[in-house]
Amino acid sequence: MQINITARKFTLNDDIRDYVEKEVSSLSKFYEGVIEADVVLGWEKRMRFVEVTLNANGTVFIGKDSSENMKKSIDRAVEKLERQLKKFKEKKKNKRVEKLV
Protein backbone atom coordinates (compact mmCIF):
# COMPACT_ATOMS: atom_id res chain seq x y z
CA MET A 1 0.00 0.00 0.00
CA GLN A 2 1.25 3.46 -0.89
CA ILE A 3 1.00 6.00 1.96
CA ASN A 4 1.16 9.75 1.23
CA ILE A 5 1.60 11.97 4.30
CA THR A 6 1.03 15.73 4.27
CA ALA A 7 1.70 18.03 7.24
CA ARG A 8 -0.04 21.40 7.46
CA LYS A 9 1.15 24.25 9.66
CA PHE A 10 3.92 22.22 11.31
CA THR A 11 7.03 20.21 10.48
CA LEU A 12 6.53 16.47 10.50
CA ASN A 13 9.10 14.60 12.58
CA ASP A 14 10.22 11.01 12.03
CA ASP A 15 8.45 9.75 15.16
CA ILE A 16 5.02 10.85 13.93
CA ARG A 17 5.76 9.74 10.34
CA ASP A 18 6.72 6.23 11.53
CA TYR A 19 3.67 6.05 13.78
CA VAL A 20 1.33 7.04 10.93
CA GLU A 21 2.91 4.52 8.56
CA LYS A 22 2.62 1.72 11.13
CA GLU A 23 -1.00 2.46 12.03
CA VAL A 24 -2.24 3.05 8.48
CA SER A 25 -0.46 0.00 7.05
CA SER A 26 -2.21 -2.13 9.68
CA LEU A 27 -5.52 -1.33 7.94
CA SER A 28 -4.65 -3.62 5.05
CA LYS A 29 -5.37 -6.65 7.26
CA PHE A 30 -9.05 -5.65 7.42
CA TYR A 31 -9.49 -5.42 3.64
CA GLU A 32 -6.97 -6.66 1.11
CA GLY A 33 -8.04 -4.23 -1.63
CA VAL A 34 -6.56 -1.10 -0.03
CA ILE A 35 -4.33 0.47 -2.68
CA GLU A 36 -3.45 3.92 -1.39
CA ALA A 37 -3.75 6.05 1.73
CA ASP A 38 -3.57 9.84 1.88
CA VAL A 39 -2.95 11.21 5.38
CA VAL A 40 -3.27 14.91 6.23
CA LEU A 41 -2.00 16.04 9.64
CA GLY A 42 -2.32 19.57 10.91
CA TRP A 43 -2.93 22.16 13.58
CA GLU A 44 -6.07 24.21 14.03
CA LYS A 45 -5.94 26.57 16.98
CA ARG A 46 -4.87 24.26 19.85
CA MET A 47 -6.26 21.12 18.25
CA ARG A 48 -4.39 18.58 16.16
CA PHE A 49 -6.40 17.10 13.31
CA VAL A 50 -5.97 14.00 11.18
CA GLU A 51 -7.75 13.02 7.99
CA VAL A 52 -7.03 9.63 6.44
CA THR A 53 -8.45 8.81 3.01
CA LEU A 54 -8.19 5.23 1.76
CA ASN A 55 -8.65 4.11 -1.83
CA ALA A 56 -9.70 0.47 -1.97
CA ASN A 57 -10.32 -0.71 -5.52
CA GLY A 58 -12.27 2.44 -6.36
CA THR A 59 -14.13 2.70 -3.06
CA VAL A 60 -13.11 5.63 -0.86
CA PHE A 61 -13.09 5.49 2.94
CA ILE A 62 -12.46 8.58 5.10
CA GLY A 63 -11.54 8.75 8.78
CA LYS A 64 -11.22 12.13 10.53
CA ASP A 65 -10.50 13.15 14.08
CA SER A 66 -9.14 16.03 16.12
CA SER A 67 -7.90 16.28 19.69
CA GLU A 68 -5.15 17.90 21.72
CA ASN A 69 -2.81 14.94 21.12
CA MET A 70 -1.65 13.97 17.61
CA LYS A 71 -1.21 10.26 18.35
CA LYS A 72 -4.66 10.07 19.93
CA SER A 73 -6.14 11.70 16.81
CA ILE A 74 -4.32 9.22 14.58
CA ASP A 75 -5.57 6.27 16.65
CA ARG A 76 -9.17 7.47 16.55
CA ALA A 77 -9.11 8.11 12.79
CA VAL A 78 -7.65 4.64 12.18
CA GLU A 79 -10.29 3.06 14.47
CA LYS A 80 -13.03 4.75 12.43
CA LEU A 81 -11.53 3.35 9.24
CA GLU A 82 -11.26 -0.13 10.79
CA ARG A 83 -14.99 -0.08 11.51
CA GLN A 84 -15.79 1.13 7.99
CA LEU A 85 -13.61 -1.54 6.37
CA LYS A 86 -15.07 -4.33 8.51
CA LYS A 87 -18.61 -3.19 7.71
CA PHE A 88 -17.83 -2.93 3.98
CA LYS A 89 -16.24 -6.38 3.92
CA GLU A 90 -19.23 -7.89 5.76
CA LYS A 91 -21.72 -6.26 3.36
CA LYS A 92 -19.75 -7.51 0.39
CA LYS A 93 -19.68 -11.03 1.86
CA ASN A 94 -23.44 -10.98 2.54
CA LYS A 95 -24.23 -9.82 -1.01
CA ARG A 96 -22.19 -12.72 -2.38
CA VAL A 97 -24.18 -15.19 -0.24
CA GLU A 98 -27.52 -13.64 -1.34
CA LYS A 99 -26.59 -14.02 -5.01
CA LEU A 100 -25.88 -17.71 -4.50
CA VAL A 101 -29.27 -18.36 -2.90
PDB file of C-alpha atoms in Angstrom:
ATOM      1  CA  MET A   1       0.000   0.000   0.000  1.00  0.00           C
ATOM      2  CA  GLN A   2       1.249   3.459  -0.885  1.00  0.00           C
ATOM      3  CA  ILE A   3       0.997   6.002   1.956  1.00  0.00           C
ATOM      4  CA  ASN A   4       1.162   9.747   1.226  1.00  0.00           C
ATOM      5  CA  ILE A   5       1.598  11.965   4.302  1.00  0.00           C
ATOM      6  CA  THR A   6       1.027  15.729   4.272  1.00  0.00           C
ATOM      7  CA  ALA A   7       1.704  18.032   7.238  1.00  0.00           C
ATOM      8  CA  ARG A   8      -0.042  21.396   7.459  1.00  0.00           C
ATOM      9  CA  LYS A   9       1.154  24.253   9.661  1.00  0.00           C
ATOM     10  CA  PHE A  10       3.922  22.216  11.306  1.00  0.00           C
ATOM     11  CA  THR A  11       7.033  20.212  10.480  1.00  0.00           C
ATOM     12  CA  LEU A  12       6.531  16.467  10.500  1.00  0.00           C
ATOM     13  CA  ASN A  13       9.105  14.602  12.582  1.00  0.00           C
ATOM     14  CA  ASP A  14      10.216  11.013  12.030  1.00  0.00           C
ATOM     15  CA  ASP A  15       8.445   9.748  15.156  1.00  0.00           C
ATOM     16  CA  ILE A  16       5.018  10.854  13.929  1.00  0.00           C
ATOM     17  CA  ARG A  17       5.762   9.742  10.338  1.00  0.00           C
ATOM     18  CA  ASP A  18       6.724   6.231  11.526  1.00  0.00           C
ATOM     19  CA  TYR A  19       3.668   6.051  13.783  1.00  0.00           C
ATOM     20  CA  VAL A  20       1.329   7.037  10.933  1.00  0.00           C
ATOM     21  CA  GLU A  21       2.906   4.524   8.556  1.00  0.00           C
ATOM     22  CA  LYS A  22       2.620   1.719  11.132  1.00  0.00           C
ATOM     23  CA  GLU A  23      -0.997   2.464  12.026  1.00  0.00           C
ATOM     24  CA  VAL A  24      -2.244   3.045   8.481  1.00  0.00           C
ATOM     25  CA  SER A  25      -0.458   0.004   7.053  1.00  0.00           C
ATOM     26  CA  SER A  26      -2.213  -2.134   9.685  1.00  0.00           C
ATOM     27  CA  LEU A  27      -5.523  -1.327   7.944  1.00  0.00           C
ATOM     28  CA  SER A  28      -4.655  -3.624   5.046  1.00  0.00           C
ATOM     29  CA  LYS A  29      -5.367  -6.651   7.256  1.00  0.00           C
ATOM     30  CA  PHE A  30      -9.053  -5.652   7.422  1.00  0.00           C
ATOM     31  CA  TYR A  31      -9.492  -5.416   3.643  1.00  0.00           C
ATOM     32  CA  GLU A  32      -6.973  -6.657   1.109  1.00  0.00           C
ATOM     33  CA  GLY A  33      -8.044  -4.227  -1.630  1.00  0.00           C
ATOM     34  CA  VAL A  34      -6.560  -1.099  -0.027  1.00  0.00           C
ATOM     35  CA  ILE A  35      -4.325   0.465  -2.684  1.00  0.00           C
ATOM     36  CA  GLU A  36      -3.448   3.922  -1.393  1.00  0.00           C
ATOM     37  CA  ALA A  37      -3.753   6.047   1.734  1.00  0.00           C
ATOM     38  CA  ASP A  38      -3.568   9.842   1.884  1.00  0.00           C
ATOM     39  CA  VAL A  39      -2.946  11.213   5.375  1.00  0.00           C
ATOM     40  CA  VAL A  40      -3.269  14.907   6.233  1.00  0.00           C
ATOM     41  CA  LEU A  41      -1.997  16.036   9.641  1.00  0.00           C
ATOM     42  CA  GLY A  42      -2.320  19.569  10.908  1.00  0.00           C
ATOM     43  CA  TRP A  43      -2.932  22.164  13.579  1.00  0.00           C
ATOM     44  CA  GLU A  44      -6.071  24.210  14.029  1.00  0.00           C
ATOM     45  CA  LYS A  45      -5.945  26.572  16.981  1.00  0.00           C
ATOM     46  CA  ARG A  46      -4.873  24.259  19.845  1.00  0.00           C
ATOM     47  CA  MET A  47      -6.259  21.117  18.253  1.00  0.00           C
ATOM     48  CA  ARG A  48      -4.389  18.579  16.157  1.00  0.00           C
ATOM     49  CA  PHE A  49      -6.399  17.096  13.306  1.00  0.00           C
ATOM     50  CA  VAL A  50      -5.973  14.002  11.179  1.00  0.00           C
ATOM     51  CA  GLU A  51      -7.750  13.022   7.986  1.00  0.00           C
ATOM     52  CA  VAL A  52      -7.026   9.629   6.437  1.00  0.00           C
ATOM     53  CA  THR A  53      -8.446   8.805   3.006  1.00  0.00           C
ATOM     54  CA  LEU A  54      -8.189   5.230   1.756  1.00  0.00           C
ATOM     55  CA  ASN A  55      -8.648   4.107  -1.827  1.00  0.00           C
ATOM     56  CA  ALA A  56      -9.696   0.467  -1.968  1.00  0.00           C
ATOM     57  CA  ASN A  57     -10.322  -0.712  -5.522  1.00  0.00           C
ATOM     58  CA  GLY A  58     -12.270   2.443  -6.362  1.00  0.00           C
ATOM     59  CA  THR A  59     -14.132   2.698  -3.058  1.00  0.00           C
ATOM     60  CA  VAL A  60     -13.109   5.632  -0.859  1.00  0.00           C
ATOM     61  CA  PHE A  61     -13.086   5.495   2.945  1.00  0.00           C
ATOM     62  CA  ILE A  62     -12.459   8.583   5.098  1.00  0.00           C
ATOM     63  CA  GLY A  63     -11.537   8.753   8.781  1.00  0.00           C
ATOM     64  CA  LYS A  64     -11.224  12.128  10.533  1.00  0.00           C
ATOM     65  CA  ASP A  65     -10.497  13.146  14.079  1.00  0.00           C
ATOM     66  CA  SER A  66      -9.143  16.029  16.123  1.00  0.00           C
ATOM     67  CA  SER A  67      -7.904  16.276  19.692  1.00  0.00           C
ATOM     68  CA  GLU A  68      -5.145  17.901  21.717  1.00  0.00           C
ATOM     69  CA  ASN A  69      -2.806  14.940  21.118  1.00  0.00           C
ATOM     70  CA  MET A  70      -1.650  13.974  17.606  1.00  0.00           C
ATOM     71  CA  LYS A  71      -1.212  10.261  18.348  1.00  0.00           C
ATOM     72  CA  LYS A  72      -4.663  10.074  19.928  1.00  0.00           C
ATOM     73  CA  SER A  73      -6.141  11.696  16.810  1.00  0.00           C
ATOM     74  CA  ILE A  74      -4.316   9.219  14.575  1.00  0.00           C
ATOM     75  CA  ASP A  75      -5.566   6.275  16.653  1.00  0.00           C
ATOM     76  CA  ARG A  76      -9.174   7.472  16.548  1.00  0.00           C
ATOM     77  CA  ALA A  77      -9.114   8.114  12.791  1.00  0.00           C
ATOM     78  CA  VAL A  78      -7.647   4.645  12.184  1.00  0.00           C
ATOM     79  CA  GLU A  79     -10.287   3.064  14.469  1.00  0.00           C
ATOM     80  CA  LYS A  80     -13.027   4.749  12.427  1.00  0.00           C
ATOM     81  CA  LEU A  81     -11.527   3.349   9.244  1.00  0.00           C
ATOM     82  CA  GLU A  82     -11.257  -0.127  10.787  1.00  0.00           C
ATOM     83  CA  ARG A  83     -14.990  -0.082  11.513  1.00  0.00           C
ATOM     84  CA  GLN A  84     -15.786   1.128   7.990  1.00  0.00           C
ATOM     85  CA  LEU A  85     -13.612  -1.535   6.370  1.00  0.00           C
ATOM     86  CA  LYS A  86     -15.074  -4.331   8.515  1.00  0.00           C
ATOM     87  CA  LYS A  87     -18.610  -3.186   7.708  1.00  0.00           C
ATOM     88  CA  PHE A  88     -17.831  -2.932   3.982  1.00  0.00           C
ATOM     89  CA  LYS A  89     -16.244  -6.383   3.922  1.00  0.00           C
ATOM     90  CA  GLU A  90     -19.229  -7.889   5.761  1.00  0.00           C
ATOM     91  CA  LYS A  91     -21.719  -6.263   3.359  1.00  0.00           C
ATOM     92  CA  LYS A  92     -19.746  -7.514   0.389  1.00  0.00           C
ATOM     93  CA  LYS A  93     -19.680 -11.026   1.861  1.00  0.00           C
ATOM     94  CA  ASN A  94     -23.440 -10.976   2.543  1.00  0.00           C
ATOM     95  CA  LYS A  95     -24.230  -9.824  -1.007  1.00  0.00           C
ATOM     96  CA  ARG A  96     -22.190 -12.720  -2.382  1.00  0.00           C
ATOM     97  CA  VAL A  97     -24.184 -15.189  -0.244  1.00  0.00           C
ATOM     98  CA  GLU A  98     -27.517 -13.637  -1.336  1.00  0.00           C
ATOM     99  CA  LYS A  99     -26.587 -14.020  -5.009  1.00  0.00           C
ATOM    100  CA  LEU A 100     -25.880 -17.707  -4.504  1.00  0.00           C
ATOM    101  CA  VAL A 101     -29.273 -18.362  -2.899  1.00  0.00           C
TER     102      VAL A 101
END
